PDB file of C-alpha atoms in Angstrom:
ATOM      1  CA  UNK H 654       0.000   0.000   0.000  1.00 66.00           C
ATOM      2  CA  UNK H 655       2.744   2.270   1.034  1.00 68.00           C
ATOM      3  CA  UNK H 656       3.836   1.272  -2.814  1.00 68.00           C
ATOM      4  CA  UNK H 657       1.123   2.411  -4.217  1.00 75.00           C
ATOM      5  CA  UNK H 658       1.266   5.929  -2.186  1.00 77.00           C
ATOM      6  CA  UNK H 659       4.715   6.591  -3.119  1.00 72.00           C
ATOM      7  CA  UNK H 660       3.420   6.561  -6.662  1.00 72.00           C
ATOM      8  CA  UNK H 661       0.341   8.574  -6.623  1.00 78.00           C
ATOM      9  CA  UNK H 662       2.818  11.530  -4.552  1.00 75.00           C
ATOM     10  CA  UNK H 663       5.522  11.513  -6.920  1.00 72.00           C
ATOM     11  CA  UNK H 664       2.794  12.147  -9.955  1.00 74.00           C
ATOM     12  CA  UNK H 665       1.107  14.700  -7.616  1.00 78.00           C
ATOM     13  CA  UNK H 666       4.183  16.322  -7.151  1.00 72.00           C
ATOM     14  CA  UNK H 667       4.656  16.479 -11.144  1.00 71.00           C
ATOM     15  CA  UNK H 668       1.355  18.124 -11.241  1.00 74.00           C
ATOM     16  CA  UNK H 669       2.185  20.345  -9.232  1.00 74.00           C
ATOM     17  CA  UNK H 670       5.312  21.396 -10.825  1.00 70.00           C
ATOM     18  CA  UNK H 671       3.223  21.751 -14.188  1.00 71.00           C
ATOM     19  CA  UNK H 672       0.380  23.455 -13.171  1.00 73.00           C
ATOM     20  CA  UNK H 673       2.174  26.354 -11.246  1.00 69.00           C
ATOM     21  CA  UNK H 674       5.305  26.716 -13.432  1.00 68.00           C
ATOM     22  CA  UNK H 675       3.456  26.171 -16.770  1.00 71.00           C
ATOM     23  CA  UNK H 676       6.425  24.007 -17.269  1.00 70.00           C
ATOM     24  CA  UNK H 677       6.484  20.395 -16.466  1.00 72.00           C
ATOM     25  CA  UNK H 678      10.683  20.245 -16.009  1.00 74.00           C
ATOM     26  CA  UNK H 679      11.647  23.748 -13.712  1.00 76.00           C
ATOM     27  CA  UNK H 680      12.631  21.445 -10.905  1.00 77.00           C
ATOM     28  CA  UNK H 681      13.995  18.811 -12.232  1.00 80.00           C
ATOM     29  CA  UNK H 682      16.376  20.836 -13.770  1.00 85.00           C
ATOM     30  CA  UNK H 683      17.208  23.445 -11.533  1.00 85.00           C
ATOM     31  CA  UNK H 684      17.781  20.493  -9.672  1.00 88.00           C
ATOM     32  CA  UNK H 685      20.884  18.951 -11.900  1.00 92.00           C
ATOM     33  CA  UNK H 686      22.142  22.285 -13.244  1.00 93.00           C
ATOM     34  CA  UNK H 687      24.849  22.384 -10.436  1.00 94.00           C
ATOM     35  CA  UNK H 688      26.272  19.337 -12.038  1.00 95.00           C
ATOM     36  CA  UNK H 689      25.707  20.355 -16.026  1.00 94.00           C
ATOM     37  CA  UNK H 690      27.571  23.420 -15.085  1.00 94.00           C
ATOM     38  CA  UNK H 691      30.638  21.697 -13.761  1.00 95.00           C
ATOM     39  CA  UNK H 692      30.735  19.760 -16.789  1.00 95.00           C
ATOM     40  CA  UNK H 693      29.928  21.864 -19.247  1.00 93.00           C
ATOM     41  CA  UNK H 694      31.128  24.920 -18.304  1.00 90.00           C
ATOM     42  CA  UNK H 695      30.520  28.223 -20.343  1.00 91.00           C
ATOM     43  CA  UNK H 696      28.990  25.925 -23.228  1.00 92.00           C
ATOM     44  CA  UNK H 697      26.213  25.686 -20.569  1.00 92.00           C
ATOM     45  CA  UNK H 698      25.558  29.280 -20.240  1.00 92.00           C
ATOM     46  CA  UNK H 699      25.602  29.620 -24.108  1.00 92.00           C
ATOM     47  CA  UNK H 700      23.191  26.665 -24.098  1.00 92.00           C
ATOM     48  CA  UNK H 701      20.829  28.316 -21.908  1.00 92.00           C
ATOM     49  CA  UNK H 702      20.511  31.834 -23.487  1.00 91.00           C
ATOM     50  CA  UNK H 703      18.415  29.735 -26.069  1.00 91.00           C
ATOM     51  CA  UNK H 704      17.837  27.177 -25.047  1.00 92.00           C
ATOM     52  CA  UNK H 705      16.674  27.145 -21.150  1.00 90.00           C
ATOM     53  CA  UNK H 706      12.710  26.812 -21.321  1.00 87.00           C
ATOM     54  CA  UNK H 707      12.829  23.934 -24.156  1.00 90.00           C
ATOM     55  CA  UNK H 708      15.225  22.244 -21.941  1.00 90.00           C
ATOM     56  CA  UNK H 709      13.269  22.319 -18.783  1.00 87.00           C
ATOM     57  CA  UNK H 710       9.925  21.305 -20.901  1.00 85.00           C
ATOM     58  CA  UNK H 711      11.950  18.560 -21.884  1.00 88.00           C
ATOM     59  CA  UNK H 712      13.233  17.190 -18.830  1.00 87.00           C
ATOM     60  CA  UNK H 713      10.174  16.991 -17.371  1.00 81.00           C
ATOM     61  CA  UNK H 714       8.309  14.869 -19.912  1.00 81.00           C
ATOM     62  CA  UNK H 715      11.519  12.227 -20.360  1.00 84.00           C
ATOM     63  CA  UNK H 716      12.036  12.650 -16.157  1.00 80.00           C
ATOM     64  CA  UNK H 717       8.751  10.322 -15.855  1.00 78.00           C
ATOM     65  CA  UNK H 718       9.839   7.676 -17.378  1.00 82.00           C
ATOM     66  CA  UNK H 719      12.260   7.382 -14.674  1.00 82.00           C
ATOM     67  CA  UNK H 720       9.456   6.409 -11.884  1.00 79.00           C
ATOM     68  CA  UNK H 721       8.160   2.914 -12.633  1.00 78.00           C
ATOM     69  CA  UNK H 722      12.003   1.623 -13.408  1.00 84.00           C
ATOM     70  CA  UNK H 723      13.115   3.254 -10.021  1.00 85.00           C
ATOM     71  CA  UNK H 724      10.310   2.237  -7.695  1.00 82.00           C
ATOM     72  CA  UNK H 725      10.683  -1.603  -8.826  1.00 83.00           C
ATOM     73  CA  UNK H 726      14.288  -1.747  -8.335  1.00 87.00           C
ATOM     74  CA  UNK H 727      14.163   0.280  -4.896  1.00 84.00           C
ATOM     75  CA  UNK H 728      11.483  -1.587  -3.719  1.00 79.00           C
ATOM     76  CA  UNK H 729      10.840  -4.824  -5.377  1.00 80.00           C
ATOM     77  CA  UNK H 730      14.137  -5.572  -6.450  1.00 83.00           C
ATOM     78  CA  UNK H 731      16.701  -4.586  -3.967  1.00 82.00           C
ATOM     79  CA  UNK H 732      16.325  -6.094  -0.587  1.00 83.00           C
ATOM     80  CA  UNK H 733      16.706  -3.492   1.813  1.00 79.00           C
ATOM     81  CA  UNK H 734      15.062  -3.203   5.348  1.00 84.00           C
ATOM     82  CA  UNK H 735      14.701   0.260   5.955  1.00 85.00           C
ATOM     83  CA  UNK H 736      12.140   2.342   4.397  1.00 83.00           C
ATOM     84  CA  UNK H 737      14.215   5.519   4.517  1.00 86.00           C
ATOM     85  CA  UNK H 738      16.976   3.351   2.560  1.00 88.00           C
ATOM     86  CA  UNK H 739      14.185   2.398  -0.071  1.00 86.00           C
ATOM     87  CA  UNK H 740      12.974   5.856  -0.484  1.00 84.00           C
ATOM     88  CA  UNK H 741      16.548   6.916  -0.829  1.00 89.00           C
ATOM     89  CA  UNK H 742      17.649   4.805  -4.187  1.00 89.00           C
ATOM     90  CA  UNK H 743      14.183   5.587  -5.402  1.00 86.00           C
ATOM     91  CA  UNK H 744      15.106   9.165  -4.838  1.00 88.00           C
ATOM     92  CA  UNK H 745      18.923   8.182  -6.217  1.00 92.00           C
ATOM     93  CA  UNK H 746      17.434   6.705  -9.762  1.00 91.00           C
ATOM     94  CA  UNK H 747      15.575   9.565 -10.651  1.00 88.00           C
ATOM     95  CA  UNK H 748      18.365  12.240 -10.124  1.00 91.00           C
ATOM     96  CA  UNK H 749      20.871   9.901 -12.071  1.00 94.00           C
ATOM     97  CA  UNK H 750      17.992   9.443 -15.029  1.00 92.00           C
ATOM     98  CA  UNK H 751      17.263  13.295 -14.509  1.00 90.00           C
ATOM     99  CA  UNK H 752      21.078  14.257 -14.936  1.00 94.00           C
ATOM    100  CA  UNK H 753      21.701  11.861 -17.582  1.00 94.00           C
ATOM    101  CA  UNK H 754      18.157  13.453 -19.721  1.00 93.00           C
ATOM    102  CA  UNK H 755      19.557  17.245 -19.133  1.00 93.00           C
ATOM    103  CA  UNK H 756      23.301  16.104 -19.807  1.00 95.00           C
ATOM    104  CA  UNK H 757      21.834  14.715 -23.555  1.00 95.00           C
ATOM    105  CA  UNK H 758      20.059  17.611 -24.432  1.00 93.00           C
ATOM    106  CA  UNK H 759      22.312  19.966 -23.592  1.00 94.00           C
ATOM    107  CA  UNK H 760      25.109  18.282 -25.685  1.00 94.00           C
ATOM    108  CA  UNK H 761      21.490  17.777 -28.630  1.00 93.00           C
ATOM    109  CA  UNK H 762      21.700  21.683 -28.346  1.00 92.00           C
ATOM    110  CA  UNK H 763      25.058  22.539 -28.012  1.00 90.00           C
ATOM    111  CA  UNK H 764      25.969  22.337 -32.439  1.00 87.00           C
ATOM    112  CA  UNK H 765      22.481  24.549 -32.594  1.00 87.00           C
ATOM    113  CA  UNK H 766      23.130  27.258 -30.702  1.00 85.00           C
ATOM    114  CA  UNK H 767      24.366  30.097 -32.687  1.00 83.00           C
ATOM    115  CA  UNK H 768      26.784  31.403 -29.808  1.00 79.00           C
ATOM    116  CA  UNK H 769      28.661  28.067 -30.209  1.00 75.00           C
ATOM    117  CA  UNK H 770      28.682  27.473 -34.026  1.00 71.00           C
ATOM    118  CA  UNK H 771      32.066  27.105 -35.430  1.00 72.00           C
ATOM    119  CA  UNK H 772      32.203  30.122 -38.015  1.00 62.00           C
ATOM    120  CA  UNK H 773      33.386  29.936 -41.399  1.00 57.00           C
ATOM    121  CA  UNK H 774      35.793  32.497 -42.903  1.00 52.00           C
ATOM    122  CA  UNK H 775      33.971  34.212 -45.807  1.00 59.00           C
ATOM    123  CA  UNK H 776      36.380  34.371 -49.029  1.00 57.00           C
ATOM    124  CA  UNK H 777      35.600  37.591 -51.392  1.00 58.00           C
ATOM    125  CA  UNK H 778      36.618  37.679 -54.489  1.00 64.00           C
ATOM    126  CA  UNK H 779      37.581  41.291 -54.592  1.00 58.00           C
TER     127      UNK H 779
END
């Protein structure tokens, strides 16, 4: 039952997140930009000038797909006793899916954004 609960909250929660941000990734994001930054560096910041909203949006439709995979192998496949353990690689799968999702589109959006186009020398024939 407590299974079941764990569910319904974390969709709640996504709910949530759409219906007062208008967009259905804000957290999720702001939540593995600390990381994206440290990798990415000033490509990030380039990234996000264009890129930011589209990003988030993103995230948060591909983050769902990480609850169903994380819930069975906190709780049904890995044997642990405590429930604060369970919760925790739950919690643990989804920020690893999350940061993997962001880290992919940023380096989808990195050859589009114009900041961070390599630019061709233009040859007159003056």
């Amino acid at each position: 039952m407590i299974y079941i609960l764990l569910l319904v909250l974390t969709y709640l929660l996504i709910a949530l997140n759409r219906q007062l941000l208008g967009i259905p990734g804000f957290f999720h994001y702001s939540g593995v930009r600390p990381f994206l930054k440290w990798y990415f560096r000033d490509k990030l910041k380039r990234v996000e000038e264009v890129y930011y909203w589209k990003m988030a949006e993103s995230l948060g439709n591909q983050g769902q797909w990480s609850i169903l995979p994380a819930y069975v192998l906190s709780f049904d496949l890995i044997d642990l006793k405590i429930f604060w353990l369970k919760v925790t690689v739950f919690m643990l799968v989804n920020y690893l899916w999350w940061l993997f999702c962001a880290a992919s589109l940023v380096k989808k959006y990195i050859p589009q954004t114009p900041a961070l186009r390599k630019h061709m020398a233009r040859v007159s024939n003056h």
